[in-house]
Amino acid sequence: MITTIRSHRSHLSALLLTLLTAGLAYAEPVASVVAVRGQATIERSAKTITAQPKLGIELQDTVATAPAGRVKLLFIDDSVLTLAEKTRMSVESFIHSRSDRGKSLFNLLDGKMRAVVGKTRFEVKTPTVVAAARGTVILFEVGHRNGRPYTRVTCLEGIVDVHPRTETAGGTSGAAGGAAGGTAAPEATVLTPGQSLLVSAGQPIPAPFQLSPAELNELKRDTSTSTSGAEIKIPTAAPRETIIRNVGGAATAIRPIPVVPTFDRQQPQPKPQPTKVDIGVKF
């Protein structure tokens, strides 16, 4: 009898420890704010936090920008997301480790976003499509025309796969999930550098079209945060294995958020000099 009670206590303690560890893992930042123009906020657990440099971004956070507001986020896999004004984006899942390239999933609800994608498999859901890529640069635009949602996806570098988004009994089909009944996801439409497409709700994905350099520059300006020549410097750090699970998963190892760059151009740089990484944040 005593042995049975001790066994139950042991199992209960292990369960509580697992739940506590998982809860701490979910609170770990997966990104940080590196630049803000105007007003931007982070919605987290029914709270609204003002976005400012060095603020950590966690799973399930929704990042929003006000009119004339812009914000740039640096993720622990070195991916960079820049949100233009009047944009809302949520971080749905993020898995990253040294041994596994991992996967990130974002939900762009409205507005415009530029993504500089690292080695992690990167997916973005919008009201009409699911776009997937790795090691590329993409522009997204989500809005409404004549009362119907639309998505515009533009590839600046690399390759982007665009799938139609359809809701099924098991969730969302497309790149992020298969179609109902275990069938294969719809075939992707591939974008190469300089190509763009626009998908309205209820419509099939059209053939991509090529943009002129002037049109590409106009799209880039919408997600730029630069007003002067300040340069961001990101100190390098030894690689550390990291696994961050989305809600419902189990985390086994957590890496702290990377060192956040500074915008102070008056202070001398320490020696040895940190590696310079230009991610386009200029003020």
PDB file of C-alpha atoms in Angstrom:
ATOM      1  CA  MET A   1       0.000   0.000   0.000  1.00  0.00           C
ATOM      2  CA  ILE A   2       2.784   2.398   0.974  1.00  0.00           C
ATOM      3  CA  THR A   3       4.636   1.509  -2.221  1.00  0.00           C
ATOM      4  CA  THR A   4       1.511   2.280  -4.277  1.00  0.00           C
ATOM      5  CA  ILE A   5       1.077   5.707  -2.622  1.00  0.00           C
ATOM      6  CA  ARG A   6       4.730   6.561  -3.200  1.00  0.00           C
ATOM      7  CA  SER A   7       4.391   5.496  -6.835  1.00  0.00           C
ATOM      8  CA  HIS A   8       1.361   7.762  -7.338  1.00  0.00           C
ATOM      9  CA  ARG A   9       3.184  10.670  -5.689  1.00  0.00           C
ATOM     10  CA  SER A  10       6.177  10.100  -7.943  1.00  0.00           C
ATOM     11  CA  HIS A  11       4.013  10.133 -11.075  1.00  0.00           C
ATOM     12  CA  LEU A  12       2.172  13.257  -9.881  1.00  0.00           C
ATOM     13  CA  SER A  13       5.440  15.072  -9.209  1.00  0.00           C
ATOM     14  CA  ALA A  14       6.739  14.159 -12.654  1.00  0.00           C
ATOM     15  CA  LEU A  15       3.524  15.396 -14.269  1.00  0.00           C
ATOM     16  CA  LEU A  16       3.637  18.718 -12.405  1.00  0.00           C
ATOM     17  CA  LEU A  17       7.288  19.191 -13.358  1.00  0.00           C
ATOM     18  CA  THR A  18       6.473  18.494 -17.017  1.00  0.00           C
ATOM     19  CA  LEU A  19       3.612  21.001 -17.012  1.00  0.00           C
ATOM     20  CA  LEU A  20       5.755  23.630 -15.297  1.00  0.00           C
ATOM     21  CA  THR A  21       8.604  23.132 -17.762  1.00  0.00           C
ATOM     22  CA  ALA A  22       6.229  23.323 -20.714  1.00  0.00           C
ATOM     23  CA  GLY A  23       4.677  26.525 -19.361  1.00  0.00           C
ATOM     24  CA  LEU A  24       8.098  28.133 -19.037  1.00  0.00           C
ATOM     25  CA  ALA A  25       9.028  27.014 -22.538  1.00  0.00           C
ATOM     26  CA  TYR A  26       5.979  28.663 -24.043  1.00  0.00           C
ATOM     27  CA  ALA A  27       6.935  31.981 -22.421  1.00  0.00           C
ATOM     28  CA  GLU A  28      10.386  31.979 -24.021  1.00  0.00           C
ATOM     29  CA  PRO A  29      10.825  34.724 -26.637  1.00  0.00           C
ATOM     30  CA  VAL A  30      11.203  33.566 -30.229  1.00  0.00           C
ATOM     31  CA  ALA A  31      12.033  37.047 -31.531  1.00  0.00           C
ATOM     32  CA  SER A  32      12.716  40.603 -30.435  1.00  0.00           C
ATOM     33  CA  VAL A  33      11.728  44.054 -31.646  1.00  0.00           C
ATOM     34  CA  VAL A  34      14.711  45.755 -33.283  1.00  0.00           C
ATOM     35  CA  ALA A  35      13.092  48.874 -34.756  1.00  0.00           C
ATOM     36  CA  VAL A  36       9.863  50.842 -34.394  1.00  0.00           C
ATOM     37  CA  ARG A  37       8.521  53.860 -36.258  1.00  0.00           C
ATOM     38  CA  GLY A  38       5.332  55.460 -35.034  1.00  0.00           C
ATOM     39  CA  GLN A  39       3.083  53.269 -32.904  1.00  0.00           C
ATOM     40  CA  ALA A  40       3.037  49.469 -32.712  1.00  0.00           C
ATOM     41  CA  THR A  41       1.659  47.094 -30.087  1.00  0.00           C
ATOM     42  CA  ILE A  42       1.943  43.474 -28.966  1.00  0.00           C
ATOM     43  CA  GLU A  43      -1.279  41.699 -27.953  1.00  0.00           C
ATOM     44  CA  ARG A  44      -0.509  38.962 -25.424  1.00  0.00           C
ATOM     45  CA  SER A  45      -2.964  37.079 -23.187  1.00  0.00           C
ATOM     46  CA  ALA A  46      -5.614  39.824 -23.281  1.00  0.00           C
ATOM     47  CA  LYS A  47      -2.957  42.480 -22.602  1.00  0.00           C
ATOM     48  CA  THR A  48      -1.705  45.173 -24.981  1.00  0.00           C
ATOM     49  CA  ILE A  49       1.994  46.062 -24.747  1.00  0.00           C
ATOM     50  CA  THR A  50       3.640  49.009 -26.484  1.00  0.00           C
ATOM     51  CA  ALA A  51       6.314  47.752 -28.891  1.00  0.00           C
ATOM     52  CA  GLN A  52       9.804  49.063 -28.270  1.00  0.00           C
ATOM     53  CA  PRO A  53      13.341  47.899 -29.110  1.00  0.00           C
ATOM     54  CA  LYS A  54      14.552  44.871 -27.096  1.00  0.00           C
ATOM     55  CA  LEU A  55      11.001  43.722 -26.323  1.00  0.00           C
ATOM     56  CA  GLY A  56      10.675  39.940 -26.705  1.00  0.00           C
ATOM     57  CA  ILE A  57       8.044  38.344 -28.963  1.00  0.00           C
ATOM     58  CA  GLU A  58       6.441  35.101 -27.757  1.00  0.00           C
ATOM     59  CA  LEU A  59       4.340  32.368 -29.331  1.00  0.00           C
ATOM     60  CA  GLN A  60       0.705  33.373 -29.868  1.00  0.00           C
ATOM     61  CA  ASP A  61       1.592  37.084 -29.753  1.00  0.00           C
ATOM     62  CA  THR A  62      -0.197  39.335 -32.233  1.00  0.00           C
ATOM     63  CA  VAL A  63       1.847  42.274 -33.504  1.00  0.00           C
ATOM     64  CA  ALA A  64      -0.104  45.291 -34.764  1.00  0.00           C
ATOM     65  CA  THR A  65       0.903  48.652 -36.237  1.00  0.00           C
ATOM     66  CA  ALA A  66      -1.079  51.887 -36.193  1.00  0.00           C
ATOM     67  CA  PRO A  67      -1.462  54.261 -39.171  1.00  0.00           C
ATOM     68  CA  ALA A  68       2.051  55.495 -40.079  1.00  0.00           C
ATOM     69  CA  GLY A  69       3.499  52.880 -37.715  1.00  0.00           C
ATOM     70  CA  ARG A  70       6.083  50.244 -38.663  1.00  0.00           C
ATOM     71  CA  VAL A  71       7.959  47.582 -36.731  1.00  0.00           C
ATOM     72  CA  LYS A  72      10.831  45.203 -37.487  1.00  0.00           C
ATOM     73  CA  LEU A  73      11.276  41.846 -35.724  1.00  0.00           C
ATOM     74  CA  LEU A  74      14.407  39.666 -35.542  1.00  0.00           C
ATOM     75  CA  PHE A  75      13.783  35.949 -34.887  1.00  0.00           C
ATOM     76  CA  ILE A  76      16.222  33.503 -33.312  1.00  0.00           C
ATOM     77  CA  ASP A  77      16.735  31.748 -36.676  1.00  0.00           C
ATOM     78  CA  ASP A  78      17.865  35.134 -38.116  1.00  0.00           C
ATOM     79  CA  SER A  79      14.623  35.625 -40.050  1.00  0.00           C
ATOM     80  CA  VAL A  80      13.430  39.237 -40.162  1.00  0.00           C
ATOM     81  CA  LEU A  81       9.821  40.409 -40.479  1.00  0.00           C
ATOM     82  CA  THR A  82       8.952  44.041 -41.200  1.00  0.00           C
ATOM     83  CA  LEU A  83       5.332  45.104 -40.745  1.00  0.00           C
ATOM     84  CA  ALA A  84       4.038  48.169 -42.574  1.00  0.00           C
ATOM     85  CA  GLU A  85       1.355  50.477 -41.218  1.00  0.00           C
ATOM     86  CA  LYS A  86      -2.103  49.142 -40.308  1.00  0.00           C
ATOM     87  CA  THR A  87      -0.867  45.536 -40.226  1.00  0.00           C
ATOM     88  CA  ARG A  88      -1.757  42.632 -37.906  1.00  0.00           C
ATOM     89  CA  MET A  89       0.295  39.435 -37.711  1.00  0.00           C
ATOM     90  CA  SER A  90       0.313  36.590 -35.179  1.00  0.00           C
ATOM     91  CA  VAL A  91       3.056  34.053 -34.373  1.00  0.00           C
ATOM     92  CA  GLU A  92       1.310  30.665 -34.439  1.00  0.00           C
ATOM     93  CA  SER A  93       4.258  28.272 -34.070  1.00  0.00           C
ATOM     94  CA  PHE A  94       8.050  28.312 -34.093  1.00  0.00           C
ATOM     95  CA  ILE A  95      10.374  25.306 -33.969  1.00  0.00           C
ATOM     96  CA  HIS A  96      14.100  25.819 -34.387  1.00  0.00           C
ATOM     97  CA  SER A  97      17.225  23.821 -33.576  1.00  0.00           C
ATOM     98  CA  ARG A  98      20.774  23.381 -34.793  1.00  0.00           C
ATOM     99  CA  SER A  99      20.187  19.768 -35.844  1.00  0.00           C
ATOM    100  CA  ASP A 100      16.752  20.394 -37.405  1.00  0.00           C
ATOM    101  CA  ARG A 101      16.039  23.385 -39.608  1.00  0.00           C
ATOM    102  CA  GLY A 102      12.643  23.594 -37.988  1.00  0.00           C
ATOM    103  CA  LYS A 103       9.506  25.395 -39.053  1.00  0.00           C
ATOM    104  CA  SER A 104       7.740  28.671 -38.367  1.00  0.00           C
ATOM    105  CA  LEU A 105       4.109  29.545 -39.046  1.00  0.00           C
ATOM    106  CA  PHE A 106       2.631  33.049 -39.072  1.00  0.00           C
ATOM    107  CA  ASN A 107      -0.879  34.338 -39.683  1.00  0.00           C
ATOM    108  CA  LEU A 108      -1.029  37.641 -41.568  1.00  0.00           C
ATOM    109  CA  LEU A 109      -4.490  38.975 -40.795  1.00  0.00           C
ATOM    110  CA  ASP A 110      -4.297  42.335 -42.551  1.00  0.00           C
ATOM    111  CA  GLY A 111      -1.792  44.802 -43.988  1.00  0.00           C
ATOM    112  CA  LYS A 112       1.659  44.457 -45.537  1.00  0.00           C
ATOM    113  CA  MET A 113       4.730  42.523 -44.439  1.00  0.00           C
ATOM    114  CA  ARG A 114       8.242  41.886 -45.754  1.00  0.00           C
ATOM    115  CA  ALA A 115       9.905  38.606 -44.760  1.00  0.00           C
ATOM    116  CA  VAL A 116      13.629  37.885 -44.981  1.00  0.00           C
ATOM    117  CA  VAL A 117      13.590  34.146 -44.338  1.00  0.00           C
ATOM    118  CA  GLY A 118      16.400  32.197 -42.680  1.00  0.00           C
ATOM    119  CA  LYS A 119      17.038  28.436 -42.856  1.00  0.00           C
ATOM    120  CA  THR A 120      13.838  27.554 -40.998  1.00  0.00           C
ATOM    121  CA  ARG A 121      10.940  26.435 -43.179  1.00  0.00           C
ATOM    122  CA  PHE A 122       8.761  29.523 -43.226  1.00  0.00           C
ATOM    123  CA  GLU A 123       5.002  29.561 -43.789  1.00  0.00           C
ATOM    124  CA  VAL A 124       2.513  32.417 -43.791  1.00  0.00           C
ATOM    125  CA  LYS A 125      -1.250  31.979 -43.707  1.00  0.00           C
ATOM    126  CA  THR A 126      -3.500  34.703 -45.051  1.00  0.00           C
ATOM    127  CA  PRO A 127      -7.275  34.730 -45.588  1.00  0.00           C
ATOM    128  CA  THR A 128      -6.810  33.300 -49.110  1.00  0.00           C
ATOM    129  CA  VAL A 129      -3.425  31.513 -49.418  1.00  0.00           C
ATOM    130  CA  VAL A 130      -0.641  29.697 -47.594  1.00  0.00           C
ATOM    131  CA  ALA A 131       2.859  30.658 -48.779  1.00  0.00           C
ATOM    132  CA  ALA A 132       5.951  28.574 -47.971  1.00  0.00           C
ATOM    133  CA  ALA A 133       9.644  29.303 -48.464  1.00  0.00           C
ATOM    134  CA  ARG A 134      13.152  28.939 -47.052  1.00  0.00           C
ATOM    135  CA  GLY A 135      16.100  31.289 -47.508  1.00  0.00           C
ATOM    136  CA  THR A 136      14.225  33.922 -49.495  1.00  0.00           C
ATOM    137  CA  VAL A 137      12.731  37.426 -49.385  1.00  0.00           C
ATOM    138  CA  ILE A 138       8.956  37.856 -49.776  1.00  0.00           C
ATOM    139  CA  LEU A 139       6.456  40.704 -49.717  1.00  0.00           C
ATOM    140  CA  PHE A 140       2.874  40.117 -48.556  1.00  0.00           C
ATOM    141  CA  GLU A 141      -0.195  42.304 -48.816  1.00  0.00           C
ATOM    142  CA  VAL A 142      -3.590  41.406 -47.319  1.00  0.00           C
ATOM    143  CA  GLY A 143      -6.677  43.566 -47.693  1.00  0.00           C
ATOM    144  CA  HIS A 144     -10.255  43.801 -48.982  1.00  0.00           C
ATOM    145  CA  ARG A 145     -11.643  44.790 -52.367  1.00  0.00           C
ATOM    146  CA  ASN A 146     -15.373  45.055 -52.953  1.00  0.00           C
ATOM    147  CA  GLY A 147     -15.930  43.425 -49.577  1.00  0.00           C
ATOM    148  CA  ARG A 148     -13.812  40.361 -50.393  1.00  0.00           C
ATOM    149  CA  PRO A 149     -10.400  39.545 -48.888  1.00  0.00           C
ATOM    150  CA  TYR A 150      -7.394  39.276 -51.171  1.00  0.00           C
ATOM    151  CA  THR A 151      -3.711  38.441 -50.846  1.00  0.00           C
ATOM    152  CA  ARG A 152      -0.805  39.632 -52.957  1.00  0.00           C
ATOM    153  CA  VAL A 153       2.469  37.696 -52.735  1.00  0.00           C
ATOM    154  CA  THR A 154       5.664  39.006 -54.348  1.00  0.00           C
ATOM    155  CA  CYS A 155       8.993  37.156 -54.495  1.00  0.00           C
ATOM    156  CA  LEU A 156      12.117  39.322 -54.278  1.00  0.00           C
ATOM    157  CA  GLU A 157      14.707  36.556 -53.847  1.00  0.00           C
ATOM    158  CA  GLY A 158      14.655  32.760 -53.921  1.00  0.00           C
ATOM    159  CA  ILE A 159      11.566  30.626 -54.566  1.00  0.00           C
ATOM    160  CA  VAL A 160       8.095  30.881 -52.995  1.00  0.00           C
ATOM    161  CA  ASP A 161       5.383  28.192 -53.118  1.00  0.00           C
ATOM    162  CA  VAL A 162       1.823  29.529 -52.942  1.00  0.00           C
ATOM    163  CA  HIS A 163      -1.107  27.217 -52.137  1.00  0.00           C
ATOM    164  CA  PRO A 164      -4.810  28.086 -51.983  1.00  0.00           C
ATOM    165  CA  ARG A 165      -6.139  28.184 -48.435  1.00  0.00           C
ATOM    166  CA  THR A 166      -9.217  26.088 -47.783  1.00  0.00           C
ATOM    167  CA  GLU A 167     -10.790  25.258 -44.428  1.00  0.00           C
ATOM    168  CA  THR A 168     -11.366  21.559 -43.744  1.00  0.00           C
ATOM    169  CA  ALA A 169     -12.656  19.499 -40.842  1.00  0.00           C
ATOM    170  CA  GLY A 170      -9.073  18.832 -39.799  1.00  0.00           C
ATOM    171  CA  GLY A 171      -7.885  22.433 -40.082  1.00  0.00           C
ATOM    172  CA  THR A 172      -6.358  24.498 -42.853  1.00  0.00           C
ATOM    173  CA  SER A 173      -5.242  22.850 -46.074  1.00  0.00           C
ATOM    174  CA  GLY A 174      -2.385  24.096 -48.194  1.00  0.00           C
ATOM    175  CA  ALA A 175       1.299  24.169 -47.270  1.00  0.00           C
ATOM    176  CA  ALA A 176       0.530  24.119 -43.554  1.00  0.00           C
ATOM    177  CA  GLY A 177      -1.732  21.064 -43.665  1.00  0.00           C
ATOM    178  CA  GLY A 178      -3.010  18.447 -46.084  1.00  0.00           C
ATOM    179  CA  ALA A 179      -6.431  18.374 -47.636  1.00  0.00           C
ATOM    180  CA  ALA A 180      -9.351  16.542 -46.058  1.00  0.00           C
ATOM    181  CA  GLY A 181      -9.263  12.754 -45.948  1.00  0.00           C
ATOM    182  CA  GLY A 182      -5.469  12.582 -45.992  1.00  0.00           C
ATOM    183  CA  THR A 183      -5.199  13.564 -49.659  1.00  0.00           C
ATOM    184  CA  ALA A 184      -2.309  15.638 -50.945  1.00  0.00           C
ATOM    185  CA  ALA A 185      -2.403  19.409 -50.624  1.00  0.00           C
ATOM    186  CA  PRO A 186      -3.248  21.397 -53.762  1.00  0.00           C
ATOM    187  CA  GLU A 187      -0.339  21.814 -56.146  1.00  0.00           C
ATOM    188  CA  ALA A 188       1.685  24.940 -55.463  1.00  0.00           C
ATOM    189  CA  THR A 189       2.095  27.909 -57.763  1.00  0.00           C
ATOM    190  CA  VAL A 190       5.794  28.817 -57.792  1.00  0.00           C
ATOM    191  CA  LEU A 191       7.066  32.396 -57.718  1.00  0.00           C
ATOM    192  CA  THR A 192      10.589  33.314 -58.807  1.00  0.00           C
ATOM    193  CA  PRO A 193      12.390  36.650 -58.204  1.00  0.00           C
ATOM    194  CA  GLY A 194      10.419  39.626 -59.495  1.00  0.00           C
ATOM    195  CA  GLN A 195       7.159  37.701 -59.862  1.00  0.00           C
ATOM    196  CA  SER A 196       3.887  38.483 -58.099  1.00  0.00           C
ATOM    197  CA  LEU A 197       0.312  37.216 -57.939  1.00  0.00           C
ATOM    198  CA  LEU A 198      -2.979  38.354 -56.416  1.00  0.00           C
ATOM    199  CA  VAL A 199      -5.552  35.892 -55.064  1.00  0.00           C
ATOM    200  CA  SER A 200      -9.105  36.902 -54.137  1.00  0.00           C
ATOM    201  CA  ALA A 201     -11.321  34.825 -51.844  1.00  0.00           C
ATOM    202  CA  GLY A 202     -13.098  32.010 -53.655  1.00  0.00           C
ATOM    203  CA  GLN A 203     -10.937  32.351 -56.761  1.00  0.00           C
ATOM    204  CA  PRO A 204      -8.230  29.970 -58.048  1.00  0.00           C
ATOM    205  CA  ILE A 205      -4.629  31.103 -57.897  1.00  0.00           C
ATOM    206  CA  PRO A 206      -3.809  32.917 -61.153  1.00  0.00           C
ATOM    207  CA  ALA A 207      -0.593  32.671 -63.127  1.00  0.00           C
ATOM    208  CA  PRO A 208       2.149  34.908 -61.701  1.00  0.00           C
ATOM    209  CA  PHE A 209       3.198  38.059 -63.537  1.00  0.00           C
ATOM    210  CA  GLN A 210       6.536  39.852 -63.744  1.00  0.00           C
ATOM    211  CA  LEU A 211       6.948  43.249 -62.084  1.00  0.00           C
ATOM    212  CA  SER A 212       9.095  46.069 -63.410  1.00  0.00           C
ATOM    213  CA  PRO A 213      11.981  47.418 -61.272  1.00  0.00           C
ATOM    214  CA  ALA A 214       9.927  50.554 -60.572  1.00  0.00           C
ATOM    215  CA  GLU A 215       6.976  48.477 -59.342  1.00  0.00           C
ATOM    216  CA  LEU A 216       9.247  46.384 -57.117  1.00  0.00           C
ATOM    217  CA  ASN A 217      10.824  49.492 -55.587  1.00  0.00           C
ATOM    218  CA  GLU A 218       7.377  50.907 -54.841  1.00  0.00           C
ATOM    219  CA  LEU A 219       6.402  47.723 -53.000  1.00  0.00           C
ATOM    220  CA  LYS A 220       9.662  47.727 -51.033  1.00  0.00           C
ATOM    221  CA  ARG A 221       9.087  51.287 -49.834  1.00  0.00           C
ATOM    222  CA  ASP A 222       5.876  50.242 -48.101  1.00  0.00           C
ATOM    223  CA  THR A 223       7.850  48.016 -45.703  1.00  0.00           C
ATOM    224  CA  SER A 224      10.951  50.168 -45.258  1.00  0.00           C
ATOM    225  CA  THR A 225      11.839  51.609 -41.854  1.00  0.00           C
ATOM    226  CA  SER A 226      14.722  53.794 -43.037  1.00  0.00           C
ATOM    227  CA  THR A 227      15.023  57.563 -42.844  1.00  0.00           C
ATOM    228  CA  SER A 228      18.829  57.911 -42.493  1.00  0.00           C
ATOM    229  CA  GLY A 229      22.036  55.922 -42.620  1.00  0.00           C
ATOM    230  CA  ALA A 230      22.250  54.286 -39.185  1.00  0.00           C
ATOM    231  CA  GLU A 231      23.505  50.720 -39.340  1.00  0.00           C
ATOM    232  CA  ILE A 232      22.485  47.814 -37.136  1.00  0.00           C
ATOM    233  CA  LYS A 233      25.288  45.654 -35.748  1.00  0.00           C
ATOM    234  CA  ILE A 234      24.420  42.235 -34.400  1.00  0.00           C
ATOM    235  CA  PRO A 235      27.123  40.574 -32.254  1.00  0.00           C
ATOM    236  CA  THR A 236      27.772  36.965 -33.146  1.00  0.00           C
ATOM    237  CA  ALA A 237      27.376  34.209 -30.578  1.00  0.00           C
ATOM    238  CA  ALA A 238      28.340  30.554 -30.372  1.00  0.00           C
ATOM    239  CA  PRO A 239      25.602  28.319 -31.818  1.00  0.00           C
ATOM    240  CA  ARG A 240      23.423  26.677 -29.199  1.00  0.00           C
ATOM    241  CA  GLU A 241      20.821  24.014 -29.828  1.00  0.00           C
ATOM    242  CA  THR A 242      17.300  25.365 -29.505  1.00  0.00           C
ATOM    243  CA  ILE A 243      13.882  23.774 -29.738  1.00  0.00           C
ATOM    244  CA  ILE A 244      10.798  25.898 -29.167  1.00  0.00           C
ATOM    245  CA  ARG A 245       7.470  24.167 -29.632  1.00  0.00           C
ATOM    246  CA  ASN A 246       4.112  25.602 -30.478  1.00  0.00           C
ATOM    247  CA  VAL A 247       1.292  25.273 -27.973  1.00  0.00           C
ATOM    248  CA  GLY A 248       0.593  21.597 -27.330  1.00  0.00           C
ATOM    249  CA  GLY A 249       4.186  20.450 -27.972  1.00  0.00           C
ATOM    250  CA  ALA A 250       6.994  19.659 -25.555  1.00  0.00           C
ATOM    251  CA  ALA A 251      10.164  21.727 -25.335  1.00  0.00           C
ATOM    252  CA  THR A 252      13.392  19.895 -24.551  1.00  0.00           C
ATOM    253  CA  ALA A 253      15.969  22.669 -24.879  1.00  0.00           C
ATOM    254  CA  ILE A 254      15.626  26.439 -24.941  1.00  0.00           C
ATOM    255  CA  ARG A 255      18.090  29.048 -26.215  1.00  0.00           C
ATOM    256  CA  PRO A 256      17.846  32.607 -24.849  1.00  0.00           C
ATOM    257  CA  ILE A 257      16.903  35.390 -27.247  1.00  0.00           C
ATOM    258  CA  PRO A 258      19.885  36.670 -29.250  1.00  0.00           C
ATOM    259  CA  VAL A 259      21.619  39.893 -28.308  1.00  0.00           C
ATOM    260  CA  VAL A 260      19.549  42.788 -29.605  1.00  0.00           C
ATOM    261  CA  PRO A 261      21.399  45.350 -31.745  1.00  0.00           C
ATOM    262  CA  THR A 262      21.799  48.961 -30.698  1.00  0.00           C
ATOM    263  CA  PHE A 263      21.098  52.119 -32.665  1.00  0.00           C
ATOM    264  CA  ASP A 264      23.575  54.280 -30.741  1.00  0.00           C
ATOM    265  CA  ARG A 265      26.156  55.505 -33.249  1.00  0.00           C
ATOM    266  CA  GLN A 266      28.068  57.627 -30.713  1.00  0.00           C
ATOM    267  CA  GLN A 267      29.501  54.869 -28.540  1.00  0.00           C
ATOM    268  CA  PRO A 268      32.696  53.146 -29.760  1.00  0.00           C
ATOM    269  CA  GLN A 269      32.390  49.494 -30.682  1.00  0.00           C
ATOM    270  CA  PRO A 270      34.013  46.975 -28.271  1.00  0.00           C
ATOM    271  CA  LYS A 271      36.891  44.818 -29.417  1.00  0.00           C
ATOM    272  CA  PRO A 272      36.859  42.383 -31.105  1.00  0.00           C
ATOM    273  CA  GLN A 273      34.459  44.045 -33.513  1.00  0.00           C
ATOM    274  CA  PRO A 274      31.117  42.228 -33.899  1.00  0.00           C
ATOM    275  CA  THR A 275      30.098  40.863 -37.240  1.00  0.00           C
ATOM    276  CA  LYS A 276      27.977  43.369 -39.187  1.00  0.00           C
ATOM    277  CA  VAL A 277      24.682  42.129 -40.535  1.00  0.00           C
ATOM    278  CA  ASP A 278      22.672  44.616 -42.555  1.00  0.00           C
ATOM    279  CA  ILE A 279      18.964  43.812 -42.322  1.00  0.00           C
ATOM    280  CA  GLY A 280      17.864  47.142 -43.658  1.00  0.00           C
ATOM    281  CA  VAL A 281      16.788  48.904 -40.480  1.00  0.00           C
ATOM    282  CA  LYS A 282      17.655  52.563 -40.972  1.00  0.00           C
ATOM    283  CA  PHE A 283      16.487  55.654 -39.182  1.00  0.00           C
TER     284      PHE A 283
END
